[in-house]
Structures are given as C-alpha cells and as structure tokens.
Tab-separated table of C-alpha atoms in Angstrom:
chain	number	residue	atom	x	y	z
A	1	SER	CA	-43.149	115.165	-41.766
A	2	PRO	CA	-39.608	116.352	-43.825
A	3	LEU	CA	-40.607	113.855	-46.487
A	4	ASP	CA	-44.821	113.878	-47.126
A	5	PRO	CA	-45.766	117.355	-45.071
A	6	SER	CA	-49.289	117.803	-44.662
A	7	ARG	CA	-48.604	121.639	-44.993
A	8	GLY	CA	-46.538	124.787	-45.565
A	9	TYR	CA	-44.842	127.093	-48.686
A	10	ARG	CA	-41.189	126.799	-49.995
A	11	ILE	CA	-40.181	129.968	-51.525
A	12	GLN	CA	-37.076	130.436	-53.138
A	13	PHE	CA	-34.580	133.429	-54.948
A	14	ASP	CA	-31.847	132.938	-57.321
A	15	VAL	CA	-29.710	135.268	-59.135
A	16	THR	CA	-26.800	135.179	-60.555
A	17	GLY	CA	-24.261	137.212	-63.484
A	18	SER	CA	-21.093	137.468	-64.626
A	19	HIS	CA	-20.055	140.797	-65.741
A	20	ARG	CA	-17.231	141.984	-68.461
A	21	ALA	CA	-14.398	143.431	-65.561
A	22	VAL	CA	-14.572	140.092	-64.491
A	23	ILE	CA	-13.012	136.681	-66.981
A	24	SER	CA	-16.601	137.283	-69.060
A	25	ASP	CA	-16.813	137.784	-72.529
A	26	VAL	CA	-20.771	139.208	-71.928
A	27	ASP	CA	-22.677	141.088	-68.653
A	28	ILE	CA	-25.330	138.151	-67.085
A	29	LEU	CA	-27.695	138.496	-64.334
A	30	HIS	CA	-29.891	135.556	-64.255
A	31	ALA	CA	-32.389	135.246	-61.712
A	32	ASN	CA	-35.336	132.647	-60.924
A	33	VAL	CA	-38.503	132.560	-58.279
A	34	LEU	CA	-39.755	130.292	-56.878
A	35	VAL	CA	-42.886	129.355	-55.283
A	36	LYS	CA	-44.654	126.244	-53.447
A	37	GLY	CA	-47.826	125.687	-51.469
A	38	LEU	CA	-48.688	122.914	-50.116
A	39	TYR	CA	-52.781	122.888	-47.570
A	40	THR	CA	-54.148	119.882	-47.087
A	41	LEU	CA	-58.172	119.713	-46.009
A	42	ALA	CA	-59.480	116.979	-43.320
A	43	ASP	CA	-56.814	114.157	-43.614
A	44	ASN	CA	-57.249	113.831	-47.174
A	45	HIS	CA	-57.538	116.762	-49.959
A	46	ARG	CA	-54.186	118.518	-50.901
A	47	PHE	CA	-53.917	120.876	-52.521
A	48	LEU	CA	-50.524	121.828	-54.168
A	49	SER	CA	-49.767	125.214	-56.637
A	50	ARG	CA	-46.729	126.404	-58.011
A	51	PHE	CA	-45.269	129.314	-60.178
A	52	GLN	CA	-41.765	129.998	-61.111
A	53	PHE	CA	-40.616	132.994	-62.670
A	54	GLY	CA	-37.571	133.298	-64.259
A	55	GLY	CA	-35.439	135.764	-66.171
A	56	VAL	CA	-32.301	136.742	-67.817
A	57	ALA	CA	-30.594	140.971	-68.851
A	58	THR	CA	-27.857	140.242	-70.786
A	59	ASN	CA	-25.978	143.048	-73.259
A	60	ARG	CA	-25.838	139.889	-75.805
A	61	PHE	CA	-28.524	137.293	-75.560
A	62	SER	CA	-26.734	134.647	-78.102
A	63	ASP	CA	-23.399	134.662	-75.844
A	64	VAL	CA	-25.658	133.363	-73.029
A	65	PRO	CA	-24.223	129.925	-72.842
A	66	PRO	CA	-27.454	127.458	-72.101
A	67	SER	CA	-26.443	126.535	-68.959
A	68	LEU	CA	-28.026	130.618	-67.856
A	69	ARG	CA	-31.137	130.267	-70.501
A	70	PHE	CA	-34.958	128.583	-69.691
A	71	PHE	CA	-36.447	126.083	-70.864
A	72	ALA	CA	-39.579	123.979	-69.703
A	73	GLY	CA	-41.796	121.484	-70.271
A	74	GLY	CA	-41.562	117.134	-68.088
A	75	ASP	CA	-42.415	116.295	-64.794
A	76	GLN	CA	-41.002	119.215	-63.540
A	77	THR	CA	-42.074	122.334	-64.580
A	78	VAL	CA	-45.477	121.181	-67.845
A	79	ARG	CA	-46.219	118.106	-68.005
A	80	GLY	CA	-47.671	116.998	-71.062
A	81	TYR	CA	-44.323	117.730	-73.266
A	82	GLY	CA	-41.170	116.309	-73.723
A	83	TYR	CA	-37.820	117.258	-70.951
A	84	GLU	CA	-36.852	121.210	-71.907
A	85	THR	CA	-38.876	121.562	-75.293
A	86	LEU	CA	-40.983	124.323	-74.568
A	87	SER	CA	-38.286	126.807	-75.410
A	88	PRO	CA	-37.428	129.025	-78.463
A	89	ARG	CA	-36.156	127.900	-81.689
A	90	ASN	CA	-33.567	128.054	-84.116
A	91	SER	CA	-33.590	127.742	-87.694
A	92	GLU	CA	-32.912	123.937	-87.552
A	93	ASP	CA	-36.005	123.459	-85.133
A	94	VAL	CA	-33.566	123.713	-81.829
A	95	ALA	CA	-35.038	124.659	-78.520
A	96	ILE	CA	-32.076	127.141	-77.187
A	97	GLY	CA	-33.876	128.358	-74.199
A	98	GLY	CA	-35.617	131.709	-73.360
A	99	ARG	CA	-34.677	134.581	-72.471
A	100	TYR	CA	-37.836	134.478	-69.790
A	101	LEU	CA	-39.269	131.224	-67.710
A	102	MET	CA	-42.688	131.695	-66.194
A	103	VAL	CA	-45.210	128.275	-65.006
A	104	GLY	CA	-47.328	127.607	-63.367
A	105	SER	CA	-49.666	124.278	-62.023
A	106	VAL	CA	-52.299	123.447	-59.229
A	107	GLU	CA	-52.680	120.119	-58.120
A	108	TYR	CA	-55.323	118.514	-55.799
A	109	GLN	CA	-54.225	114.459	-54.431
A	110	TYR	CA	-56.442	112.722	-52.346
A	111	GLU	CA	-56.390	109.603	-50.314
A	112	PHE	CA	-57.810	106.603	-50.761
A	113	THR	CA	-55.256	104.354	-48.788
A	114	GLU	CA	-52.844	105.037	-46.087
A	115	ASN	CA	-50.166	106.055	-48.006
A	116	TRP	CA	-51.837	106.555	-51.892
A	117	ARG	CA	-53.087	109.606	-53.221
A	118	VAL	CA	-54.719	109.683	-56.563
A	119	ALA	CA	-53.778	113.818	-58.611
A	120	ALA	CA	-55.265	115.913	-60.968
A	121	PHE	CA	-53.166	118.627	-62.326
A	122	VAL	CA	-53.089	121.258	-64.824
A	123	ASP	CA	-49.543	122.635	-65.927
A	124	GLU	CA	-49.079	126.312	-67.754
A	125	GLY	CA	-45.819	127.305	-68.645
A	126	ASN	CA	-43.328	127.912	-71.762
A	127	ALA	CA	-39.500	129.291	-71.652
A	128	MET	CA	-39.148	132.581	-74.118
A	129	ASP	CA	-37.264	135.765	-75.602
A	130	ASP	CA	-40.494	137.847	-75.112
A	131	LEU	CA	-43.506	137.562	-72.497
A	132	SER	CA	-46.512	138.091	-74.234
A	133	ASP	CA	-45.802	134.649	-75.778
A	134	PRO	CA	-48.289	131.993	-75.626
A	135	LEU	CA	-47.966	130.018	-72.655
A	136	ALA	CA	-48.518	125.653	-72.808
A	137	THR	CA	-51.361	123.802	-71.202
A	138	SER	CA	-51.509	120.034	-69.629
A	139	VAL	CA	-53.735	118.348	-67.978
A	140	GLY	CA	-52.989	115.122	-66.323
A	141	LEU	CA	-53.744	111.991	-63.771
A	142	GLY	CA	-51.528	110.764	-62.117
A	143	ILE	CA	-51.008	107.802	-58.711
A	144	ARG	CA	-48.665	108.560	-55.719
A	145	TRP	CA	-47.203	105.873	-53.114
A	146	ILE	CA	-45.466	107.774	-49.931
A	147	SER	CA	-42.689	105.527	-49.738
A	148	PRO	CA	-39.862	105.066	-46.874
A	149	VAL	CA	-38.270	107.744	-49.023
A	150	GLY	CA	-41.116	109.852	-49.733
A	151	PRO	CA	-43.708	110.238	-52.129
A	152	LEU	CA	-42.758	108.146	-55.559
A	153	ARG	CA	-44.916	110.189	-58.186
A	154	LEU	CA	-45.799	108.288	-61.768
A	155	ASP	CA	-48.011	111.318	-64.372
A	156	VAL	CA	-49.977	110.505	-67.499
A	157	ALA	CA	-50.618	114.415	-69.238
A	158	LYS	CA	-51.982	115.536	-71.913
A	159	GLY	CA	-50.616	119.173	-73.825
A	160	LEU	CA	-53.570	120.664	-75.161
A	161	ASP	CA	-51.173	122.997	-77.102
A	162	PRO	CA	-50.552	121.088	-80.871
A	163	GLU	CA	-48.367	123.483	-82.182
A	164	PHE	CA	-45.724	123.664	-78.831
A	165	GLY	CA	-46.113	119.420	-79.881
A	166	GLY	CA	-48.411	118.589	-76.863
A	167	GLU	CA	-49.292	114.977	-76.133
A	168	TRP	CA	-50.196	112.173	-74.664
A	169	ARG	CA	-46.996	111.796	-72.249
A	170	ILE	CA	-45.813	109.397	-69.076
A	171	HIS	CA	-43.911	111.440	-66.058
A	172	PHE	CA	-42.691	109.854	-63.248
A	173	SER	CA	-40.808	111.976	-60.660
A	174	MET	CA	-39.967	110.669	-56.921
A	175	GLY	CA	-39.644	113.238	-53.412
A	176	PRO	CA	-40.619	115.529	-51.645
A	177	GLU	CA	-43.176	117.396	-52.926
A	178	LEU	CA	-42.028	121.688	-51.167
C-alpha cells in the first residue's frame, strides 16, 4: 500500500549551494542525506529505522542564511524536545542553527487490532557546529491509526538530557512513514 507500506526503504540526497561568482556574497555547499527503512514481521510487528546526516561547507558560516542551517528537535527529528530547539545558540540563548545535523531513530510498532498500532521508540540527534558535540536522546510511546488518508501518529516522548531542555512532550504527525 502506498499509504501504509509493510516494507521498504527510502534514500534521499539533497545538495544545494551558491557561489560568489553567481549573485551571492558567500560560497555554500549544503548537503543532506536521509535513509529510512521499514520491515514487517508476522503481519503485525513493524520495525522502522531512520538516519539523517547533513553538513554545510562554506567560506563564511556567519553569512549562511538560517534556511540553510540545521536544526533538530520535534516530531520529525528528535521527539521529546521542542521543534528546532536542538541547535547551537547565540549569546541571547536563541537557537541559530548548526553546521551539521546527525539524527537517528529506531521504532517498534505492534498492530493490536486492524488499523491500530502501538509504538515504542528511541531517538537521538542534534544540530551542531562540531561533530564531536553530544547528541540528545529521547524515548517514548505512541499510538498509530491507519486512516483512509494515511497514518496518523500521536506520541508521548521524554527527552533524557536536561542540558538540552528535554522534558515530556506530545507530538502529532501524519503521512506515510517512508
């Protein structure tokens, strides 16, 4: 089913950039890789995994616009943290985006009745300026309803790292998992 596949994978590469010779003040190479996998065992046990890595190469990072910087946190990256709150911060403690993004997740789903699943997951990741910076971790539980327009997901997650602002959070998302 295109709305609710039972197995498969997705590999996505995005590369964008600019050069000072072509209407730009800064040279930028922005690359992002996303890999997702889904496998169903015995019709009602599903295993999902996701890994995303991105980076910005530039001659002046301070001139890279926020839309080309990396942010993490929220229902599409690291649940248990606020949307785009995982990022380097300026002197006013405002998230300004990082040079790199590294995010991973593993999730188990069990279909307990037709079109309804419970889920347990672990997410880890961060947006950072140095690849040796620590990653934020979260764990959580969720429920999935496979509606006629695709899966609807409701998750409760706990960020495990107080230094990143981890707390209990509710996340809602919809759409295909791959």
